[in-house]
PDB file of C-alpha atoms in Angstrom:
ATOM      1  CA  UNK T   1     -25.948  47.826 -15.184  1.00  0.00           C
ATOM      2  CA  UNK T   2     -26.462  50.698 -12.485  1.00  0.00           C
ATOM      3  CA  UNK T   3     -30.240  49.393 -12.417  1.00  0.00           C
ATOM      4  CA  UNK T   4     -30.781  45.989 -11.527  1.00  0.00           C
ATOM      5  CA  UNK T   5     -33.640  44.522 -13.529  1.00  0.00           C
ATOM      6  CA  UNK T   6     -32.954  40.735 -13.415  1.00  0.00           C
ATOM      7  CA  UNK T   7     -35.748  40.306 -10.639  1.00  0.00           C
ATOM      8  CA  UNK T   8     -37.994  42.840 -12.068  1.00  0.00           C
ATOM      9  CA  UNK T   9     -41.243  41.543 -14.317  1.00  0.00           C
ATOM     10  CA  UNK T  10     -43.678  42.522 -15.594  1.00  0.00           C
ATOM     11  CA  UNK T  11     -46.861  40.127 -16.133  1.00  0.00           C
ATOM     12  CA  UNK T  12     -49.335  39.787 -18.602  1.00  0.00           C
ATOM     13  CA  UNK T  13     -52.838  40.600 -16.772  1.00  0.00           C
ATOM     14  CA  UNK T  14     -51.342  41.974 -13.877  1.00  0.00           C
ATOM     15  CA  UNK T  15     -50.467  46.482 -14.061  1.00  0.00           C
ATOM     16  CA  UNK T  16     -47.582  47.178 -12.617  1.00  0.00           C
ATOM     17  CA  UNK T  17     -44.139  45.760 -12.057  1.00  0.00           C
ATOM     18  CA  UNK T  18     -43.476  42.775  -9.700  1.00  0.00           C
ATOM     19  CA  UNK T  19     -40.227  41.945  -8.652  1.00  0.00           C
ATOM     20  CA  UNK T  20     -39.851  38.160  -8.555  1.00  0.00           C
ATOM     21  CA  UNK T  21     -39.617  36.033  -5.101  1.00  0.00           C
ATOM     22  CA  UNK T  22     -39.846  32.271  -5.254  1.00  0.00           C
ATOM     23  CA  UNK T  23     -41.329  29.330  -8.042  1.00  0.00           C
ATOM     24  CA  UNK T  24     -44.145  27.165  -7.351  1.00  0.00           C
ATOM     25  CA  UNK T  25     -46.234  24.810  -8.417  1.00  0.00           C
ATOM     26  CA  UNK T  26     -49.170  26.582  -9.891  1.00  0.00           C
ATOM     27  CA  UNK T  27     -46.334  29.415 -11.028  1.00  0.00           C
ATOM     28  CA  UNK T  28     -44.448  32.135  -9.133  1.00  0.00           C
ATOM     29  CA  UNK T  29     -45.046  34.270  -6.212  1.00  0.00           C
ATOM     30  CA  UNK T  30     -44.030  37.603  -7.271  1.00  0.00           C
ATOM     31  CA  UNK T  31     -44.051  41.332  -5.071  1.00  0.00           C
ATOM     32  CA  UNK T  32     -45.480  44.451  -6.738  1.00  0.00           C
ATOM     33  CA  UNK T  33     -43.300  47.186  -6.901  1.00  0.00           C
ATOM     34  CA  UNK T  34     -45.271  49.748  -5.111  1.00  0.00           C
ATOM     35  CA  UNK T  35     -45.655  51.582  -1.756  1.00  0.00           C
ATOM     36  CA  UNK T  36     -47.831  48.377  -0.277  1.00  0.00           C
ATOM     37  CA  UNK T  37     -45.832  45.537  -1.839  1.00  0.00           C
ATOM     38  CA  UNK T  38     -48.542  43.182  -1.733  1.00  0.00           C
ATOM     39  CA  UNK T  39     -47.532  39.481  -3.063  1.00  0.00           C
ATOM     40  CA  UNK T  40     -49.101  37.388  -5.197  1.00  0.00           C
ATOM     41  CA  UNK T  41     -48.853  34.366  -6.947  1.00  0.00           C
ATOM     42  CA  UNK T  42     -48.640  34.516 -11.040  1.00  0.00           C
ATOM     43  CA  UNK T  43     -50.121  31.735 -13.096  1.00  0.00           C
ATOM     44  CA  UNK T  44     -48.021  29.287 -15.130  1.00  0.00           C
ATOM     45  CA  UNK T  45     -50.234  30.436 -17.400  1.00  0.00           C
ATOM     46  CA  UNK T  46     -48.937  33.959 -17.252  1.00  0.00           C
ATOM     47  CA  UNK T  47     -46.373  35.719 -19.421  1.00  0.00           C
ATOM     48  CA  UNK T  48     -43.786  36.930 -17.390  1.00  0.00           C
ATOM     49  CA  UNK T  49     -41.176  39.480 -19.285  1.00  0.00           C
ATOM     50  CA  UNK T  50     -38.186  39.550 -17.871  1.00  0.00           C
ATOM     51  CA  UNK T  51     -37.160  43.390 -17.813  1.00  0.00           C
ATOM     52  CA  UNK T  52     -33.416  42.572 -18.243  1.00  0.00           C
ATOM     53  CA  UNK T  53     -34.448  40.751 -21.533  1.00  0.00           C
ATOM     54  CA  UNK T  54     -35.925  43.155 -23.101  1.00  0.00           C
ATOM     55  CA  UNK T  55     -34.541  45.710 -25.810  1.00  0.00           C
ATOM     56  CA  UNK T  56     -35.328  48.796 -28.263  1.00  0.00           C
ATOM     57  CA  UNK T  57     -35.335  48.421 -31.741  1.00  0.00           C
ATOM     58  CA  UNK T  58     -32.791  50.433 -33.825  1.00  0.00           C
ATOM     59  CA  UNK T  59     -32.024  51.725 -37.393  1.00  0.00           C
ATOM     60  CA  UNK T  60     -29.536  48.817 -37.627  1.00  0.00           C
ATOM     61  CA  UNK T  61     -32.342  46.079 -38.130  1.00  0.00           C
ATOM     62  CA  UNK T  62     -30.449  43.457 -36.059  1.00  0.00           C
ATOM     63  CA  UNK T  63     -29.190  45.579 -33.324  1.00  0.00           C
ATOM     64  CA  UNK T  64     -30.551  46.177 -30.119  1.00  0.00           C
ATOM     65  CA  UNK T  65     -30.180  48.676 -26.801  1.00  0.00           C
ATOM     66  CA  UNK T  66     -31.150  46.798 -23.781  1.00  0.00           C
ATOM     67  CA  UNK T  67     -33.902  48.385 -21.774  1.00  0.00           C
ATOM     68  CA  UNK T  68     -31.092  48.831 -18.814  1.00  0.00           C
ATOM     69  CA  UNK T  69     -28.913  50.736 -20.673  1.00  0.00           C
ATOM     70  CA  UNK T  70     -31.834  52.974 -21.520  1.00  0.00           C
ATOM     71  CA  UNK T  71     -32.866  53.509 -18.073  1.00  0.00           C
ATOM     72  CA  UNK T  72     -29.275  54.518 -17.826  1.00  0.00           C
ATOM     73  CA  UNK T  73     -28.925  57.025 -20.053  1.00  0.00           C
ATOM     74  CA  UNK T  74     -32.149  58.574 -18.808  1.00  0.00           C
ATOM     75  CA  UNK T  75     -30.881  58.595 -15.630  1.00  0.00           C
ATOM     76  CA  UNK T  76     -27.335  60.550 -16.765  1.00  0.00           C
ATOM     77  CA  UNK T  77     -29.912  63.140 -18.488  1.00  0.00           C
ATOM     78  CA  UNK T  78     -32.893  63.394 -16.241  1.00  0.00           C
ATOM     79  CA  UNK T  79     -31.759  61.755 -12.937  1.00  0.00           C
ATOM     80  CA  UNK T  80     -34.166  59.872 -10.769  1.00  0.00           C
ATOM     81  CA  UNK T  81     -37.269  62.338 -10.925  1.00  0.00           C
ATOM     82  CA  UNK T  82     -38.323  62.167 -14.557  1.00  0.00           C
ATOM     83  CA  UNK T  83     -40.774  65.003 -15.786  1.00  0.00           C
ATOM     84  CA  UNK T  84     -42.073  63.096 -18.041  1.00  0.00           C
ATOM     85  CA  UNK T  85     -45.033  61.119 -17.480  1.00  0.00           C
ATOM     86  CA  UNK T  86     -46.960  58.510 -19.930  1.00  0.00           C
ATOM     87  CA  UNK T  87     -49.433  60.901 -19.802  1.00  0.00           C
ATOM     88  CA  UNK T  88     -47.525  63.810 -21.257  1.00  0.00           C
ATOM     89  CA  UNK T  89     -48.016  65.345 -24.704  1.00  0.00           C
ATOM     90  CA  UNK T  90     -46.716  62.506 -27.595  1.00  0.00           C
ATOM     91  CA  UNK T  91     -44.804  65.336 -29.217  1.00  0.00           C
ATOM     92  CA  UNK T  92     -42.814  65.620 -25.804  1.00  0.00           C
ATOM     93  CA  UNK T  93     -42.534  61.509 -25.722  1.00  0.00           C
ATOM     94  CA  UNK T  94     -41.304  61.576 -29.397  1.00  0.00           C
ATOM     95  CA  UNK T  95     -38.773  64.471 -28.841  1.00  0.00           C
ATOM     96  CA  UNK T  96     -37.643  62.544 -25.567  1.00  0.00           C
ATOM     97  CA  UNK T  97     -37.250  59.047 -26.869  1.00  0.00           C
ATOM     98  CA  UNK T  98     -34.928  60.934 -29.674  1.00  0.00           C
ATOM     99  CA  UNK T  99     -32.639  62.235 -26.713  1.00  0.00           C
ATOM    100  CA  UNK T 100     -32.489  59.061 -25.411  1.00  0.00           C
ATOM    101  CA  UNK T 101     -32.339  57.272 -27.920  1.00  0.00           C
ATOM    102  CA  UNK T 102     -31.503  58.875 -30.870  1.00  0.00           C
ATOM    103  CA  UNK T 103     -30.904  55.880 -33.728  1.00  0.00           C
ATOM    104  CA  UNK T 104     -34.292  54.360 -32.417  1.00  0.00           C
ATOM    105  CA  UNK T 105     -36.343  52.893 -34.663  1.00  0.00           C
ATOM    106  CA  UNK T 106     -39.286  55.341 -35.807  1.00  0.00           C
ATOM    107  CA  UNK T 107     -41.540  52.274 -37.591  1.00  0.00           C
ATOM    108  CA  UNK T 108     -40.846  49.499 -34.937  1.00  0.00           C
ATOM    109  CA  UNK T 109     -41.337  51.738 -31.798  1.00  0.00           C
ATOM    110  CA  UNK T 110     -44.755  53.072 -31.169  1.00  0.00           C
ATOM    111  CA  UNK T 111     -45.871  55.707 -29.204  1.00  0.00           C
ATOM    112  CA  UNK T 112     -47.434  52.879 -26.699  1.00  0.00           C
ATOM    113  CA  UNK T 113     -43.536  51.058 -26.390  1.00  0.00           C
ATOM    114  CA  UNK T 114     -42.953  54.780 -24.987  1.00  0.00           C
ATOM    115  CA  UNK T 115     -45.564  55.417 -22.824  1.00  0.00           C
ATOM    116  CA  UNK T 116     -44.219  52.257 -20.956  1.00  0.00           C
ATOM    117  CA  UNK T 117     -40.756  53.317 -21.113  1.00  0.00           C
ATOM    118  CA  UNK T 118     -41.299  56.054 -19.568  1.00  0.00           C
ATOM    119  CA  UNK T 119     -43.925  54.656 -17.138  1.00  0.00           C
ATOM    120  CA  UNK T 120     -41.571  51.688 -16.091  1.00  0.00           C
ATOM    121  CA  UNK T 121     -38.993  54.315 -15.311  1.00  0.00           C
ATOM    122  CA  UNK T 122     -40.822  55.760 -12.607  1.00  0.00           C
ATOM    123  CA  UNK T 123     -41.442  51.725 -10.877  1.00  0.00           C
ATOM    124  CA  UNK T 124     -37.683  51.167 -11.406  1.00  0.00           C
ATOM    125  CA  UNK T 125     -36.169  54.859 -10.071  1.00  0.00           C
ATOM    126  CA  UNK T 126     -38.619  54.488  -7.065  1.00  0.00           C
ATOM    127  CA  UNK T 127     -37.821  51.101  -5.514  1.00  0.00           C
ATOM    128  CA  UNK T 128     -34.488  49.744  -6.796  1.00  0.00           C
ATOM    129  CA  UNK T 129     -31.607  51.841  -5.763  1.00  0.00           C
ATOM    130  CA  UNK T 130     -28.934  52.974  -8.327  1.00  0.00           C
ATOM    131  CA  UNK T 131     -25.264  51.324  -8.696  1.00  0.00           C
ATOM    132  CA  UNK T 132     -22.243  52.602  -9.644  1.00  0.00           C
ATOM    133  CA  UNK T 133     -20.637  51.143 -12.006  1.00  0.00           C
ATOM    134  CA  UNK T 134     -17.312  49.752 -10.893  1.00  0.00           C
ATOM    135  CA  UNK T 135     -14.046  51.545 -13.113  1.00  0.00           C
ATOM    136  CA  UNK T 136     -12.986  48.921 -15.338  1.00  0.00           C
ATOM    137  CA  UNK T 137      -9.166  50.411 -14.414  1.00  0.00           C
ATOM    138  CA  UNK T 138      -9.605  49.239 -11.001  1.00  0.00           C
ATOM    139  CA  UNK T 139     -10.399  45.362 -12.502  1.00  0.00           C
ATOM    140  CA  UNK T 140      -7.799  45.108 -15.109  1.00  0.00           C
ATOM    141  CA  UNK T 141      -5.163  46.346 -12.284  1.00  0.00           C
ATOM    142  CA  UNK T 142      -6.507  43.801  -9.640  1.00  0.00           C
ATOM    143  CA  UNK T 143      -6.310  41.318 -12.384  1.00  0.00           C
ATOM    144  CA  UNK T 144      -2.817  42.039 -13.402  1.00  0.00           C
ATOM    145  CA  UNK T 145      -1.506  41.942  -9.582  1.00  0.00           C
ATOM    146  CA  UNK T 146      -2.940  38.376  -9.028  1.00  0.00           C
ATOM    147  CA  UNK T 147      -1.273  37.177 -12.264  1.00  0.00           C
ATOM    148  CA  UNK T 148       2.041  38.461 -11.145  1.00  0.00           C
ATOM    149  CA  UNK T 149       5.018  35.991  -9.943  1.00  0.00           C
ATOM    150  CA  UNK T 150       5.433  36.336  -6.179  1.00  0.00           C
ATOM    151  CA  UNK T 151       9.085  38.416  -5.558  1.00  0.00           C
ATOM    152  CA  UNK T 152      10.437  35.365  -3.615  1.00  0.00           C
ATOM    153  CA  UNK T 153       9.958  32.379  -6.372  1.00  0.00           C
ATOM    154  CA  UNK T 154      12.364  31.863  -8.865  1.00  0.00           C
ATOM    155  CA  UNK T 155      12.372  32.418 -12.707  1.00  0.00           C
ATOM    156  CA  UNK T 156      12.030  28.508 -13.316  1.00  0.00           C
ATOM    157  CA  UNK T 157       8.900  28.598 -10.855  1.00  0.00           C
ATOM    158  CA  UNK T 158       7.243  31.880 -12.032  1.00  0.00           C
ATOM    159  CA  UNK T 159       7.884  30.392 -15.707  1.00  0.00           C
ATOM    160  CA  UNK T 160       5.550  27.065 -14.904  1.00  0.00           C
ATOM    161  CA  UNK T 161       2.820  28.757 -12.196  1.00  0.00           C
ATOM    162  CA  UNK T 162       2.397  31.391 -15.610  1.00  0.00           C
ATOM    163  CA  UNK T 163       2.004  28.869 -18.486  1.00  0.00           C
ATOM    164  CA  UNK T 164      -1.220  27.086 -16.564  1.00  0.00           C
ATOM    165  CA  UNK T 165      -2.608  30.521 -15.670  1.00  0.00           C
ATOM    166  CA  UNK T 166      -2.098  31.872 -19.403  1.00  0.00           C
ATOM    167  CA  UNK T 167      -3.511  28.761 -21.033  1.00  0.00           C
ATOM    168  CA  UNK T 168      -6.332  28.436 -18.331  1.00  0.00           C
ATOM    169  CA  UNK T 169      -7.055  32.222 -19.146  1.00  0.00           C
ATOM    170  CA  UNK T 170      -7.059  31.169 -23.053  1.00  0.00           C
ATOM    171  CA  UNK T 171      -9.774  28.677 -22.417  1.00  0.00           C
ATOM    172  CA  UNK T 172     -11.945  30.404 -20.556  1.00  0.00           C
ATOM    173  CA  UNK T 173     -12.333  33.201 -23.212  1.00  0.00           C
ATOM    174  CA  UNK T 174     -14.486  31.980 -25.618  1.00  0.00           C
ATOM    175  CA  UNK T 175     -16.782  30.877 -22.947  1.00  0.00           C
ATOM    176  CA  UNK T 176     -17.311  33.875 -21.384  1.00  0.00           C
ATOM    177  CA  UNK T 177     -17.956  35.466 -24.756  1.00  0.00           C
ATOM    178  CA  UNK T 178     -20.962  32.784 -25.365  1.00  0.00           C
ATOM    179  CA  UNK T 179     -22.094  33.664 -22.275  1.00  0.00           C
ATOM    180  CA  UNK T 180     -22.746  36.923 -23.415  1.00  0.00           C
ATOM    181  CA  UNK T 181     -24.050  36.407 -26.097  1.00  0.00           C
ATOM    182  CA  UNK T 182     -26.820  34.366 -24.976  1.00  0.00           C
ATOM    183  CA  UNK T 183     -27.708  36.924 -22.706  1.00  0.00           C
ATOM    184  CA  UNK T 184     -28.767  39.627 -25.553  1.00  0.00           C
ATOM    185  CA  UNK T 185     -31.878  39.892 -25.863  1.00  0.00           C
ATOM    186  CA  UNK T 186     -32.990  38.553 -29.457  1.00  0.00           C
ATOM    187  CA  UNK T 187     -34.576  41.715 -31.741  1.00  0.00           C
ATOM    188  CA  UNK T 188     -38.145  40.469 -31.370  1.00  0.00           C
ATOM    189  CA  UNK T 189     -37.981  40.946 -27.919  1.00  0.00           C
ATOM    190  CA  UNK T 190     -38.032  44.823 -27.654  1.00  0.00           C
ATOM    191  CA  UNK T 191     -40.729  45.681 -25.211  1.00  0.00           C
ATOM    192  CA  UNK T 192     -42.828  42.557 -25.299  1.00  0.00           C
ATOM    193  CA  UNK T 193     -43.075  39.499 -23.472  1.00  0.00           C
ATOM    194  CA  UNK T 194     -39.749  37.812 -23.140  1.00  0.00           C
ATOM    195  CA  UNK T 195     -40.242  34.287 -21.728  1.00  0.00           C
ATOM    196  CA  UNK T 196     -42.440  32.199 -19.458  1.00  0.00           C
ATOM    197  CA  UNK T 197     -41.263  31.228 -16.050  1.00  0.00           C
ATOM    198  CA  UNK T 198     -41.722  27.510 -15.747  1.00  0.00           C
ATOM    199  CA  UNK T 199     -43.792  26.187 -12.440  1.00  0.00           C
ATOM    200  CA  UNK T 200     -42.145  23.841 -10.226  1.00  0.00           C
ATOM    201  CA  UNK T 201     -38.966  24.532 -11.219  1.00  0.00           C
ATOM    202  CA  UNK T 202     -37.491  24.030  -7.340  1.00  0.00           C
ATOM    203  CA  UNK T 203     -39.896  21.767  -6.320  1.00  0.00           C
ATOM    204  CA  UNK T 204     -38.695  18.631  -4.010  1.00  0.00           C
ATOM    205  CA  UNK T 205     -39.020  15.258  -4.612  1.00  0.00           C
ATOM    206  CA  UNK T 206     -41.803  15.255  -2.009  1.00  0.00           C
ATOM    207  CA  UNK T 207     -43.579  17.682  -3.255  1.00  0.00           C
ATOM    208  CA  UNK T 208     -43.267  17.030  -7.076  1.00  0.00           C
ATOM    209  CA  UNK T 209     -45.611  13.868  -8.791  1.00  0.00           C
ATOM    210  CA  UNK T 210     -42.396  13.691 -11.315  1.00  0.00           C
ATOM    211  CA  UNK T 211     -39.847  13.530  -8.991  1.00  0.00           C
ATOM    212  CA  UNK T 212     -41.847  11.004  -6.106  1.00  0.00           C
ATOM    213  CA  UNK T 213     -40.170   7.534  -6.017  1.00  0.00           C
ATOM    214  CA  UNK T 214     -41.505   4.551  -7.197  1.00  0.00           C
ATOM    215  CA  UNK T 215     -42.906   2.166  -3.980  1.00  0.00           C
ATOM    216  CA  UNK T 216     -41.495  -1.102  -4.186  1.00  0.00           C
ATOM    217  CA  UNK T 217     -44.063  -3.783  -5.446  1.00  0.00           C
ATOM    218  CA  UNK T 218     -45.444  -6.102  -3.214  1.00  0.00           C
ATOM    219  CA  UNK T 219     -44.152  -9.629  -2.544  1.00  0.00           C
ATOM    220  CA  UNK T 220     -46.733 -12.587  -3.540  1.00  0.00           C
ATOM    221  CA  UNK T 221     -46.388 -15.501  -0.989  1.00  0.00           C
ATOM    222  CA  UNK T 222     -47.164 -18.920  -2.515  1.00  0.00           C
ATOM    223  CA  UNK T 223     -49.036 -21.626  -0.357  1.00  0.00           C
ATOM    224  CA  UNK T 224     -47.235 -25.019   0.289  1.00  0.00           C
ATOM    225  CA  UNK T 225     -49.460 -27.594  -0.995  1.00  0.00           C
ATOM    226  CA  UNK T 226     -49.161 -30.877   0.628  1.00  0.00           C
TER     227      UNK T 226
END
């Protein structure tokens, strides 16, 4: 997505949005997403929503948008600068969440789901720059060209260096299908929290109680009686 939001957070208890920077033990430090950048460290304790998790509710009661495909049609209608404030008039929210959005959900979205839409916006078109996204043209004819026989090899060798890459191709299909599909966002995850991030989860051995290493017991010398 032209936004990248798979660092971006935001934390229960804390305003703002934090971009996150490194697990500890007593949680993760995290950097707001503001002029100062101050960091901090979030609790374990914490709920920390993952911004690429999170999804809007549509008419379709099992389908999804993802909040980074919202933020880029926004951006295709309104740019960077966005008029609209969480502040502004709810009749103005309501008639822009329609443009946006049209097939939203009218009983599962609130005006408050909004208000944060639009006020996360402003975080995200501030501080994280805006990608392209790559022509999918340009991929499939890269793809194509490294799949093709070299014009020196012969018909018996292009034959068996294809069959491997075709059946390896085969394989790996279905698994980069699951992989995608774990990735969407489940539909009770639509603007609210979307997971926890675990403390400790790079700790070292040294540092960890769970990971130190048992000391050897100690060796019990008996006395020679004579």
């Amino acid at each position: 997505m032209p936004y990248d939001l798979k660092e971006v957070a935001a934390i229960s208890g804390m305003p703002g949005l934090y971009r996150l920077v490194k697990p500890t033990r007593a949680g993760v430090i995290v950097e707001a997403l503001d002029e100062k950048g101050t960091r901090s460290v979030a609790s374990a304790r914490n709920k920390v929503s993952l911004l690429h998790e999170i999804s809007i509710y549509t008419q379709e009661y099992d389908t999804t948008v993802p909040l980074a495909e919202v933020f880029d049609r926004i951006y295709q209608k309104h740019g960077a600068e966005l008029a609209l404030t969480h502040k502004s008039d709810d009749r103005d929210l309501t008639a822009f969440m329609g443009e946006i959005l049209p097939d939203y959900d009218r009983n599962r979205v609130y005006m408050s789901d909004i208000k944060k839409l639009v006020q996360w916006y402003h975080v995200v078109s501030r501080r994280l720059p805006y990608q392209e996204a790559a022509p999918a043209t340009t991929e499939s004819a890269t793809a194509a060209g490294d799949s093709a026989p070299t014009p020196e090899a012969t018909p018996e060798a292009a034959e068996s260096s294809a069959t491997p890459a075709a059946s390896e191709g085969k394989a790996k299909a279905p698994r980069k299908k699951a992989a995608k599909s774990d990735d969407e966002p489940a539909a009770d995850e639509a603007l609210s929290t979307a997971g926890i991030i675990p403390a400790a989860t790079e700790d070292t051995a040294e540092g960890s109680p769970e990971a130190a290493v048992a000391k050897p017991a100690k060796k019990t010398t008996r006395k020679k009686t004579e």
